[in-house]
Amino acid sequence: MAPHYFPLVYAGVDGETQENSEAVRDLVSENAASQFHADPSANKLCIMCENEGTQLCGSCGCAQYCSAECQRNDWPIHKMLCKAFTDFKPSERPSPNHFRAVVLPVNRSKPEHIWLQYDHKNRTMVVDHPDLDDFAKSIGHTTLPLSDGFCLPINDASLFKGKRLGQGICLLGLATTVTKKQVALLNEGHSALGKPALLHPLFGPLIHVAMTRDDQPHETQETGPRAGDQPAEGKYELPGVSLTKLRSVAPFNLDGNAKNDASGENIGQDNNKSPQLPKEDSDKGDSGKNTGTSTTGEVLGVDQFDKLDHNPIRVQDITMRDFRHFVDFYHHQPSNPCIVNPERTTLFYIPAIKINSVTDPFNIKMGVSEATATRCANVPGVTFHGQFPAILANLVDLRWWVRSGDFLMNEEVHRPWSNADARHLDAILAKANPNSEADVVAAAFPLKGSLLVIHIQGLPLLPDHIRAFNKYMDLVFLTGGMPSKKGFSAYWQKYKAEHERAGICMEDVYSPYTLEDIDVGEDVELQDVVKHDAVLLQRIISGNPEEWMAAVRAMRKR
Ligand SMILES: [Zn+2]
Ligand SMILES: [Zn+2]
């Protein structure tokens, strides 16, 4: 195995400082003191909620819970690491400078423990793991290209719903400029935390580290490495790459550039302004967030960190509680198409039907199977990626809208689509000109990865609604007739009866029109512009059904 290096901060090329890195800022700013603060009392709390942790996991003894219910809720995640924690003994620590960390490997579905070595003096973390070797090889390197690495402190408490951190946590990985959005480089360990394809895909290895900050000068973090462990002078220089001559680290931008301009936009335009993890182009610093100015106003950069007469960052052993925080961090990214654990977030969410392509290689690697091809999911109430009325559904008075369930849709990669449940939902009403109120056209929604279908009032659709609707529309196209509410209502009765005759219990399956009769008072809490569009666009469809039906037919012929 080759050692892979992650510097705490990255200097610019040829002495040019990298002041735009949020990671740098957070390590050196005054806020860092509280962000990397050790709070041992937090470790006495249930790792799922803030109640007192009175019970320990019987197998590993490393996870505290307040109740059997919290333990049960954590089990899908905890079981991935429970045995590994048991098998990973502090007595086997290779040196006092080695610390327990967790890797999400690219090509394995489970997180794994590693001993991460911390070179306190040189401010560098060293990771040995065969997955990192394989990954480096797959991108044509022997060790990971540090210049494109990131070292991101995770401290957005809103992602943890107010749960306290027991210590600071930090994520190491590689910017997508290196990892590219290739199937082979997609992080399977990360995807497994949100199967099937509920998370925004991440690429390359991810390493989870716990840290605290100690403003007292220390020569080394611990008592120093054991004899034989001390790396030879200069070992932390890779051939041809000096740590002080590295290109900038890609800053993260996790609040998603939440500009209110992304919805209802023209489907054809490049709307690649989704919050990305990590952000692809580190040099632009275009969001106003990555200005290198801390919340207290002072401008800080890597040079400040270098000027500190000692390194205040100390790596610590990661705990189960820390890892649970990382999982919450992944689950609650606003860039995810779906919300994995709605009860653990303050994000506003609505139910949706997710229609996944079952032959899409990204989906397959993210855990989509025939059984999960079309499924219920929860999605953010507000999307930054645009959502559009499905013309044919609106023609039968069903206020269904669609949005992408896959945020790689702008990538120039061939993505085979196969899920017939989307067959009559891809005709949408879109604005030809985003600045015009009335200039709307029928357009084909690009089917890549997956499609999300929502009810505009945020009410729960059922997979049966989608399937019956598609079958009804098949008939409409076959006979050349006009779709109508009356026609689909009658077809729905037939659909239900057929299923019941086949022995399928349809007792709890309500008619799609049940939802249309519910008045929730307001439409889904959309951005104002979308709310305006929602009313306008639906009026446009219902105002001239023949014209829109003809537009869809013409579109199909092309
Ligand atoms: Zn609890
Ligand atoms: Zn356990």
XYZ file of C-alpha atoms and ligand atoms in Angstrom:
560
model
C 0.000 0.000 0.000
C 1.158 3.484 -0.761
C 0.590 6.263 1.772
C -1.796 9.013 0.676
C -1.453 12.513 2.069
C -3.991 15.120 3.067
C -2.605 18.460 4.234
C -4.752 20.359 6.716
C -4.598 23.415 4.496
C -3.335 23.916 0.996
C -1.019 26.669 -0.106
C -1.461 28.228 -3.511
C 0.750 27.606 -6.492
C 4.067 29.454 -6.352
C 3.307 31.198 -3.144
C -0.114 32.404 -4.277
C -2.371 32.031 -1.293
C -5.678 30.324 -1.391
C -7.913 32.627 0.535
C -11.128 31.427 -0.943
C -11.102 28.095 0.706
C -13.803 27.765 3.285
C -11.860 24.873 4.718
C -8.848 27.060 5.283
C -10.947 29.786 6.761
C -12.649 27.478 9.173
C -9.410 26.048 10.420
C -7.772 29.387 11.068
C -10.662 31.668 11.961
C -11.643 32.610 15.463
C -14.734 30.461 14.976
C -12.519 27.426 14.702
C -12.006 27.427 18.432
C -15.652 26.600 18.998
C -15.953 24.386 15.925
C -13.153 22.111 17.077
C -14.130 22.267 20.681
C -14.265 19.010 22.633
C -17.516 18.571 24.495
C -17.232 15.323 26.458
C -20.690 15.815 27.955
C -22.203 15.416 24.467
C -20.801 11.914 24.327
C -23.066 10.897 27.194
C -26.124 11.614 25.062
C -28.086 9.271 22.825
C -26.470 9.367 19.375
C -29.887 9.655 17.726
C -31.453 12.371 19.875
C -30.347 14.626 22.702
C -31.766 12.504 25.518
C -29.478 10.947 28.052
C -27.836 7.808 26.672
C -28.653 5.152 29.200
C -28.099 2.067 27.020
C -25.098 0.860 25.099
C -25.039 -1.272 21.974
C -24.544 -4.772 23.366
C -22.148 -5.823 20.613
C -19.635 -3.004 20.278
C -20.347 -1.038 23.452
C -19.562 2.098 21.455
C -22.994 3.563 20.704
C -25.190 5.125 23.364
C -28.960 5.250 23.124
C -31.784 6.556 25.268
C -34.229 3.861 24.203
C -34.714 0.726 22.185
C -36.522 2.852 19.614
C -33.507 5.102 18.999
C -31.297 2.038 18.744
C -33.671 0.478 16.217
C -33.732 3.659 14.145
C -29.955 3.816 14.096
C -29.505 0.138 13.292
C -29.467 0.373 9.464
C -26.423 2.665 9.771
C -24.926 1.254 12.944
C -24.847 -2.316 11.662
C -22.400 -1.237 8.952
C -19.804 -0.344 11.570
C -20.804 -2.230 14.732
C -18.624 -5.275 14.166
C -15.801 -3.158 12.797
C -15.787 -1.107 16.010
C -15.641 -4.301 18.064
C -12.734 -5.635 16.021
C -10.816 -2.378 16.006
C -8.862 -2.357 19.223
C -7.108 0.692 20.651
C -4.402 -1.683 21.833
C -3.514 -2.241 18.180
C -2.831 1.425 17.548
C 0.336 1.429 15.420
C 1.757 4.523 17.134
C 0.611 7.374 19.374
C 0.268 9.404 16.181
C -2.299 7.066 14.688
C -5.979 7.773 15.132
C -9.173 5.926 14.363
C -10.876 7.263 11.233
C -13.560 5.932 8.905
C -13.204 5.504 5.148
C -16.107 5.284 2.732
C -14.423 3.310 -0.009
C -15.237 3.818 -3.670
C -15.824 0.187 -4.504
C -17.148 -1.290 -1.289
C -20.576 -0.812 0.155
C -19.523 -0.599 3.802
C -17.591 2.028 5.736
C -14.291 0.786 7.136
C -12.076 1.748 10.040
C -8.532 2.786 9.441
C -5.648 4.036 11.509
C -4.922 7.466 10.108
C -1.497 8.835 10.845
C -1.221 12.484 11.790
C 1.978 14.364 11.256
C 1.316 17.196 13.665
C 4.440 19.123 12.803
C 3.887 19.048 9.048
C 0.121 19.422 9.413
C -0.540 16.446 7.246
C -2.708 13.369 7.567
C -1.539 10.118 6.045
C -3.924 7.385 4.992
C -3.074 3.837 3.958
C -5.927 1.946 2.411
C -6.083 -0.391 -0.604
C -9.165 1.431 -1.905
C -7.159 4.651 -2.126
C -4.401 2.786 -3.991
C -6.942 1.416 -6.457
C -8.552 4.788 -6.833
C -5.253 6.592 -7.416
C -4.392 3.991 -10.053
C -7.734 4.415 -11.794
C -7.007 8.107 -12.288
C -3.448 7.463 -13.412
C -1.546 8.175 -10.189
C 0.274 6.088 -7.654
C -0.868 8.264 -4.772
C -3.848 10.586 -4.581
C -3.150 13.972 -6.171
C -3.102 16.170 -3.099
C -3.479 19.337 -5.027
C -7.093 18.454 -5.642
C -7.871 17.177 -2.204
C -10.025 18.905 0.324
C -10.112 18.903 4.081
C -13.503 20.191 5.105
C -14.569 20.929 8.668
C -18.225 19.970 9.078
C -19.888 22.368 11.405
C -23.271 23.285 10.034
C -25.406 22.491 13.057
C -28.598 22.851 11.027
C -27.702 19.612 9.255
C -27.639 17.881 12.631
C -30.933 19.345 13.838
C -29.233 20.927 16.810
C -27.464 17.766 17.959
C -24.261 18.605 19.730
C -20.918 17.429 18.428
C -18.674 15.645 20.893
C -15.671 17.048 19.026
C -14.871 18.636 15.686
C -15.320 16.550 12.556
C -13.639 16.926 9.212
C -14.135 15.302 5.820
C -11.256 14.485 3.478
C -11.776 13.762 -0.190
C -10.976 14.731 -3.734
C -12.530 17.475 -5.827
C -14.615 16.346 -8.785
C -12.160 18.042 -11.109
C -10.077 14.945 -10.476
C -12.623 12.283 -9.736
C -14.802 13.167 -12.745
C -18.336 11.973 -12.736
C -17.622 8.459 -13.889
C -19.530 5.416 -12.747
C -16.353 3.604 -11.804
C -15.375 6.489 -9.500
C -18.737 6.834 -7.766
C -18.447 6.287 -4.027
C -20.413 3.142 -3.294
C -19.931 3.399 0.463
C -21.618 6.809 0.421
C -24.440 5.614 -1.846
C -25.119 2.736 0.528
C -26.057 5.274 3.214
C -29.002 6.343 1.076
C -30.018 3.392 -1.066
C -31.586 3.312 -3.586
C -30.190 6.461 -5.192
C -31.709 8.885 -2.696
C -28.491 10.864 -2.292
C -26.603 13.107 -4.648
C -23.760 10.891 -5.887
C -20.257 11.607 -4.631
C -17.085 10.494 -6.328
C -13.764 9.294 -5.037
C -12.839 8.091 -1.571
C -14.141 9.913 1.514
C -12.356 9.880 4.846
C -13.922 10.925 8.130
C -11.726 12.349 10.838
C -12.366 13.771 14.301
C -10.401 16.781 15.481
C -10.087 19.231 18.301
C -8.242 22.501 18.481
C -5.768 23.238 21.174
C -4.398 26.724 21.238
C -1.606 25.787 23.585
C 1.623 25.183 21.679
C 2.637 21.546 21.428
C 5.638 20.179 19.706
C 3.772 17.058 18.669
C 0.273 15.976 19.343
C 1.064 13.029 21.538
C 4.263 11.812 23.003
C 5.737 11.466 19.551
C 5.864 8.407 17.353
C 7.478 5.243 18.466
C 10.955 4.459 17.252
C 10.796 3.335 13.668
C 7.573 5.208 12.987
C 9.212 8.564 12.520
C 9.207 9.292 8.832
C 12.515 10.246 7.353
C 13.012 13.923 6.740
C 11.256 15.013 3.578
C 9.076 11.950 3.378
C 6.001 14.093 3.107
C 7.126 15.402 -0.186
C 5.824 13.390 -3.058
C 8.017 13.091 -6.110
C 7.751 16.366 -7.914
C 5.100 17.773 -5.604
C 5.954 19.951 -2.685
C 3.309 20.506 -0.068
C 3.955 24.199 -0.173
C 3.380 24.360 -3.914
C -0.055 22.942 -4.217
C -2.957 24.222 -6.141
C -5.944 25.429 -4.210
C -8.327 23.168 -2.433
C -11.834 23.140 -3.805
C -14.062 25.020 -1.418
C -17.333 23.483 -0.463
C -20.477 25.395 -0.926
C -23.092 23.616 1.022
C -25.846 26.134 1.244
C -26.407 25.527 -2.421
C -26.124 29.020 -3.833
C -29.717 29.320 -2.824
C -30.473 31.948 -5.383
C -34.139 32.105 -6.123
C -33.692 32.008 -9.829
C -33.406 28.385 -10.673
C -36.950 27.146 -10.823
C -39.307 27.422 -13.694
C -36.447 28.132 -15.967
C -36.140 27.030 -19.532
C -35.488 23.332 -19.618
C -32.911 23.670 -22.334
C -30.591 25.986 -20.531
C -27.617 24.875 -18.586
C -28.799 25.029 -15.038
C -25.729 23.530 -13.548
C -25.811 25.691 -10.487
C -26.813 23.010 -8.084
C -25.091 22.885 -4.781
C -22.229 20.529 -5.389
C -20.252 18.512 -2.994
C -17.521 19.542 -3.534
C -17.787 22.501 -5.813
C -16.229 21.839 -9.151
C -14.482 25.000 -10.004
C -12.579 26.184 -7.038
C -11.093 29.216 -8.622
C -14.165 31.199 -9.394
C -15.269 31.956 -5.858
C -18.476 33.215 -7.386
C -20.977 32.685 -4.678
C -20.037 35.425 -2.331
C -19.726 32.865 0.395
C -16.199 31.858 -0.340
C -14.752 35.263 0.030
C -12.288 34.224 2.646
C -13.949 36.569 5.054
C -14.939 34.965 8.270
C -18.206 35.788 9.937
C -16.340 38.150 12.177
C -15.180 40.092 9.148
C -11.440 39.546 9.007
C -9.869 38.090 5.919
C -7.958 34.939 6.626
C -5.984 32.606 4.470
C -3.494 29.854 4.428
C -0.695 32.269 5.101
C -2.265 33.093 8.454
C -2.352 29.434 9.281
C 1.283 29.167 8.361
C 2.111 32.137 10.559
C 0.678 30.475 13.636
C 3.676 29.503 15.685
C 2.206 26.119 16.390
C -0.353 23.822 14.843
C -3.514 24.017 16.961
C -5.284 21.099 15.260
C -5.190 17.751 16.990
C -6.638 14.659 15.413
C -8.742 12.426 17.679
C -10.245 8.967 17.471
C -13.562 9.096 15.663
C -16.539 7.893 17.701
C -19.844 6.334 16.712
C -21.483 9.637 17.550
C -19.131 11.449 15.172
C -19.897 9.010 12.386
C -23.633 9.441 12.955
C -23.092 13.186 12.474
C -21.383 12.525 9.153
C -24.340 10.382 8.090
C -26.767 13.160 9.014
C -24.575 15.566 7.084
C -24.862 13.375 3.960
C -28.561 12.685 4.438
C -29.501 16.344 4.739
C -27.569 17.928 1.907
C -29.848 20.326 0.051
C -28.284 18.991 -3.149
C -29.778 15.526 -2.610
C -32.767 14.652 -4.782
C -34.461 12.984 -1.803
C -34.509 13.305 1.950
C -33.461 10.042 3.509
C -34.582 10.642 7.089
C -37.193 13.407 7.163
C -37.700 13.061 10.891
C -34.051 13.986 11.453
C -34.063 17.254 9.542
C -35.722 20.619 9.753
C -35.907 20.797 5.945
C -39.393 21.234 4.548
C -40.247 18.102 2.575
C -43.058 16.595 0.552
C -43.823 13.078 -0.674
C -42.980 12.091 -4.249
C -42.820 9.109 -6.537
C -39.297 8.432 -7.749
C -39.113 6.732 -11.134
C -35.603 5.348 -11.632
C -34.062 4.046 -14.809
C -33.105 0.465 -14.030
C -30.414 0.226 -16.681
C -28.636 3.435 -15.777
C -25.167 2.444 -14.542
C -25.095 5.246 -11.925
C -28.426 4.066 -10.553
C -27.304 0.462 -10.491
C -24.202 1.404 -8.535
C -26.369 3.496 -6.204
C -28.503 0.486 -5.345
C -31.502 0.776 -7.671
C -33.033 -2.590 -8.558
C -36.190 -3.734 -10.336
C -37.871 -3.833 -6.937
C -37.036 -0.187 -6.229
C -37.416 1.087 -9.792
C -40.569 3.056 -8.945
C -40.985 3.948 -5.311
C -42.254 6.467 -2.814
C -39.695 8.945 -1.510
C -39.557 12.224 0.368
C -38.120 15.211 -1.431
C -37.283 18.805 -0.487
C -40.309 21.087 -0.714
C -38.248 23.568 -2.671
C -36.007 22.565 -5.527
C -33.238 24.607 -7.096
C -33.284 22.470 -10.205
C -36.606 23.438 -11.702
C -39.910 21.608 -11.764
C -42.572 21.590 -14.429
C -46.228 20.642 -14.871
C -46.714 17.284 -16.608
C -48.987 18.282 -19.470
C -50.895 15.016 -19.887
C -51.622 14.644 -16.166
C -52.853 18.228 -16.013
C -55.097 17.526 -19.008
C -56.992 15.023 -16.835
C -57.106 17.559 -13.984
C -54.337 15.994 -11.937
C -51.934 18.646 -10.685
C -48.794 16.588 -11.070
C -45.420 18.188 -11.614
C -42.103 16.597 -12.416
C -38.550 17.398 -11.514
C -35.291 15.599 -11.993
C -34.393 13.009 -9.378
C -30.832 12.984 -10.570
C -28.494 15.907 -10.538
C -26.002 14.587 -13.054
C -28.461 15.411 -15.779
C -26.269 18.055 -17.347
C -23.370 15.713 -17.778
C -22.582 14.671 -21.312
C -22.764 10.998 -20.556
C -25.061 8.570 -22.290
C -27.604 7.441 -19.721
C -29.848 4.598 -20.870
C -33.427 5.128 -19.732
C -35.617 2.168 -18.984
C -38.642 2.521 -16.796
C -41.972 2.616 -18.584
C -43.597 4.349 -15.611
C -42.299 7.660 -16.960
C -43.698 7.176 -20.454
C -46.479 9.758 -20.293
C -44.939 12.077 -17.721
C -42.077 13.474 -19.745
C -44.162 15.978 -21.721
C -43.913 19.183 -19.743
C -44.869 22.793 -19.984
C -41.757 24.923 -19.924
C -41.029 28.555 -20.517
C -39.382 29.199 -23.826
C -38.088 32.419 -22.381
C -37.473 32.426 -18.649
C -38.147 36.155 -18.492
C -41.509 35.979 -20.144
C -44.674 35.265 -18.234
C -46.716 33.741 -20.999
C -44.213 32.444 -23.502
C -44.598 28.741 -22.766
C -44.002 25.673 -24.876
C -44.465 21.920 -24.680
C -41.080 20.325 -24.094
C -39.692 16.874 -23.470
C -38.271 16.498 -19.991
C -34.796 14.947 -20.325
C -35.036 11.490 -18.821
C -31.705 10.844 -17.183
C -31.238 8.794 -14.067
C -34.591 9.364 -12.468
C -37.746 11.427 -12.544
C -39.623 12.690 -9.494
C -43.374 13.152 -9.659
C -44.985 15.395 -7.071
C -48.456 16.722 -6.439
C -48.259 20.492 -6.496
C -49.960 20.673 -3.105
C -47.438 18.270 -1.611
C -49.968 15.447 -1.226
C -48.955 11.785 -1.379
C -49.219 10.159 -4.789
C -49.172 6.378 -5.048
C -47.285 4.222 -7.579
C -50.716 2.856 -8.630
C -51.773 6.386 -9.631
C -48.813 6.602 -11.973
C -49.333 3.135 -13.445
C -53.070 3.568 -14.033
C -52.465 6.976 -15.577
C -49.905 5.564 -18.027
C -52.225 2.736 -19.063
C -55.075 5.170 -19.566
C -52.889 7.437 -21.682
C -51.787 4.422 -23.772
C -55.453 3.973 -24.656
C -55.900 7.651 -25.441
C -52.974 7.625 -27.861
C -54.108 4.326 -29.382
C -57.611 5.580 -30.053
C -56.586 9.120 -30.967
C -59.050 10.582 -28.491
C -58.810 13.404 -25.956
C -57.845 12.630 -22.360
C -60.296 13.857 -19.729
C -61.000 13.687 -16.035
C -64.187 11.766 -16.755
C -62.322 9.270 -18.904
C -59.549 8.651 -16.394
C -61.991 8.433 -13.443
C -63.802 5.634 -15.233
C -60.522 3.961 -16.160
C -59.364 4.149 -12.545
C -62.399 2.126 -11.416
C -61.591 -0.480 -14.045
C -57.918 -0.562 -12.999
C -58.828 -1.149 -9.358
C -61.350 -3.839 -10.182
C -58.840 -5.663 -12.376
C -56.281 -5.693 -9.593
C -58.807 -6.920 -7.069
C -59.826 -9.735 -9.377
C -56.151 -10.667 -9.573
C -56.147 -11.005 -5.792
C -54.370 -7.723 -5.013
C -55.917 -5.879 -2.079
C -56.773 -2.357 -3.218
C -58.697 -1.386 -0.092
C -56.273 1.368 0.971
C -55.551 2.566 -2.545
C -57.356 5.875 -2.926
C -58.293 7.460 -6.212
C -55.885 10.114 -7.515
C -58.861 12.495 -7.533
C -59.141 12.126 -3.752
C -56.093 14.390 -3.613
C -57.652 16.913 -5.951
C -60.577 17.239 -3.554
C -58.316 18.050 -0.620
C -57.729 21.728 -0.165
C -54.591 22.261 1.833
C -55.139 25.982 1.632
C -51.957 26.818 -0.140
C -49.842 25.217 -2.781
C -46.619 23.630 -1.765
C -44.401 26.221 -0.223
C -42.588 27.081 -3.405
C -40.525 30.066 -4.160
C -42.796 32.953 -5.020
C -41.859 32.862 -8.662
C -42.767 29.196 -8.932
C -45.996 29.676 -7.049
C -46.898 32.331 -9.539
C -45.931 30.013 -12.385
C -47.846 27.096 -10.917
C -51.129 28.914 -11.157
C -50.324 30.473 -14.486
C -49.066 27.321 -16.172
C -51.979 25.189 -15.047
C -54.383 27.778 -16.317
C -52.594 27.712 -19.642
C -52.976 23.927 -19.929
C -56.606 23.786 -18.884
C -57.445 26.823 -21.020
C -56.717 25.086 -24.285
C -56.482 21.296 -23.887
C -56.711 20.507 -27.630
C -53.750 22.719 -28.411
C -51.571 21.096 -25.744
C -52.619 17.585 -26.725
C -51.683 18.388 -30.303
C -48.336 19.769 -29.138
C -47.597 16.546 -27.254
C -48.556 14.415 -30.253
C -46.288 16.490 -32.485
C -43.476 16.147 -29.970
C -43.878 12.364 -29.927
C -43.624 12.172 -33.702
C -40.307 13.995 -33.768
Zn -32.604 8.747 21.725
Zn -22.676 -1.722 18.065
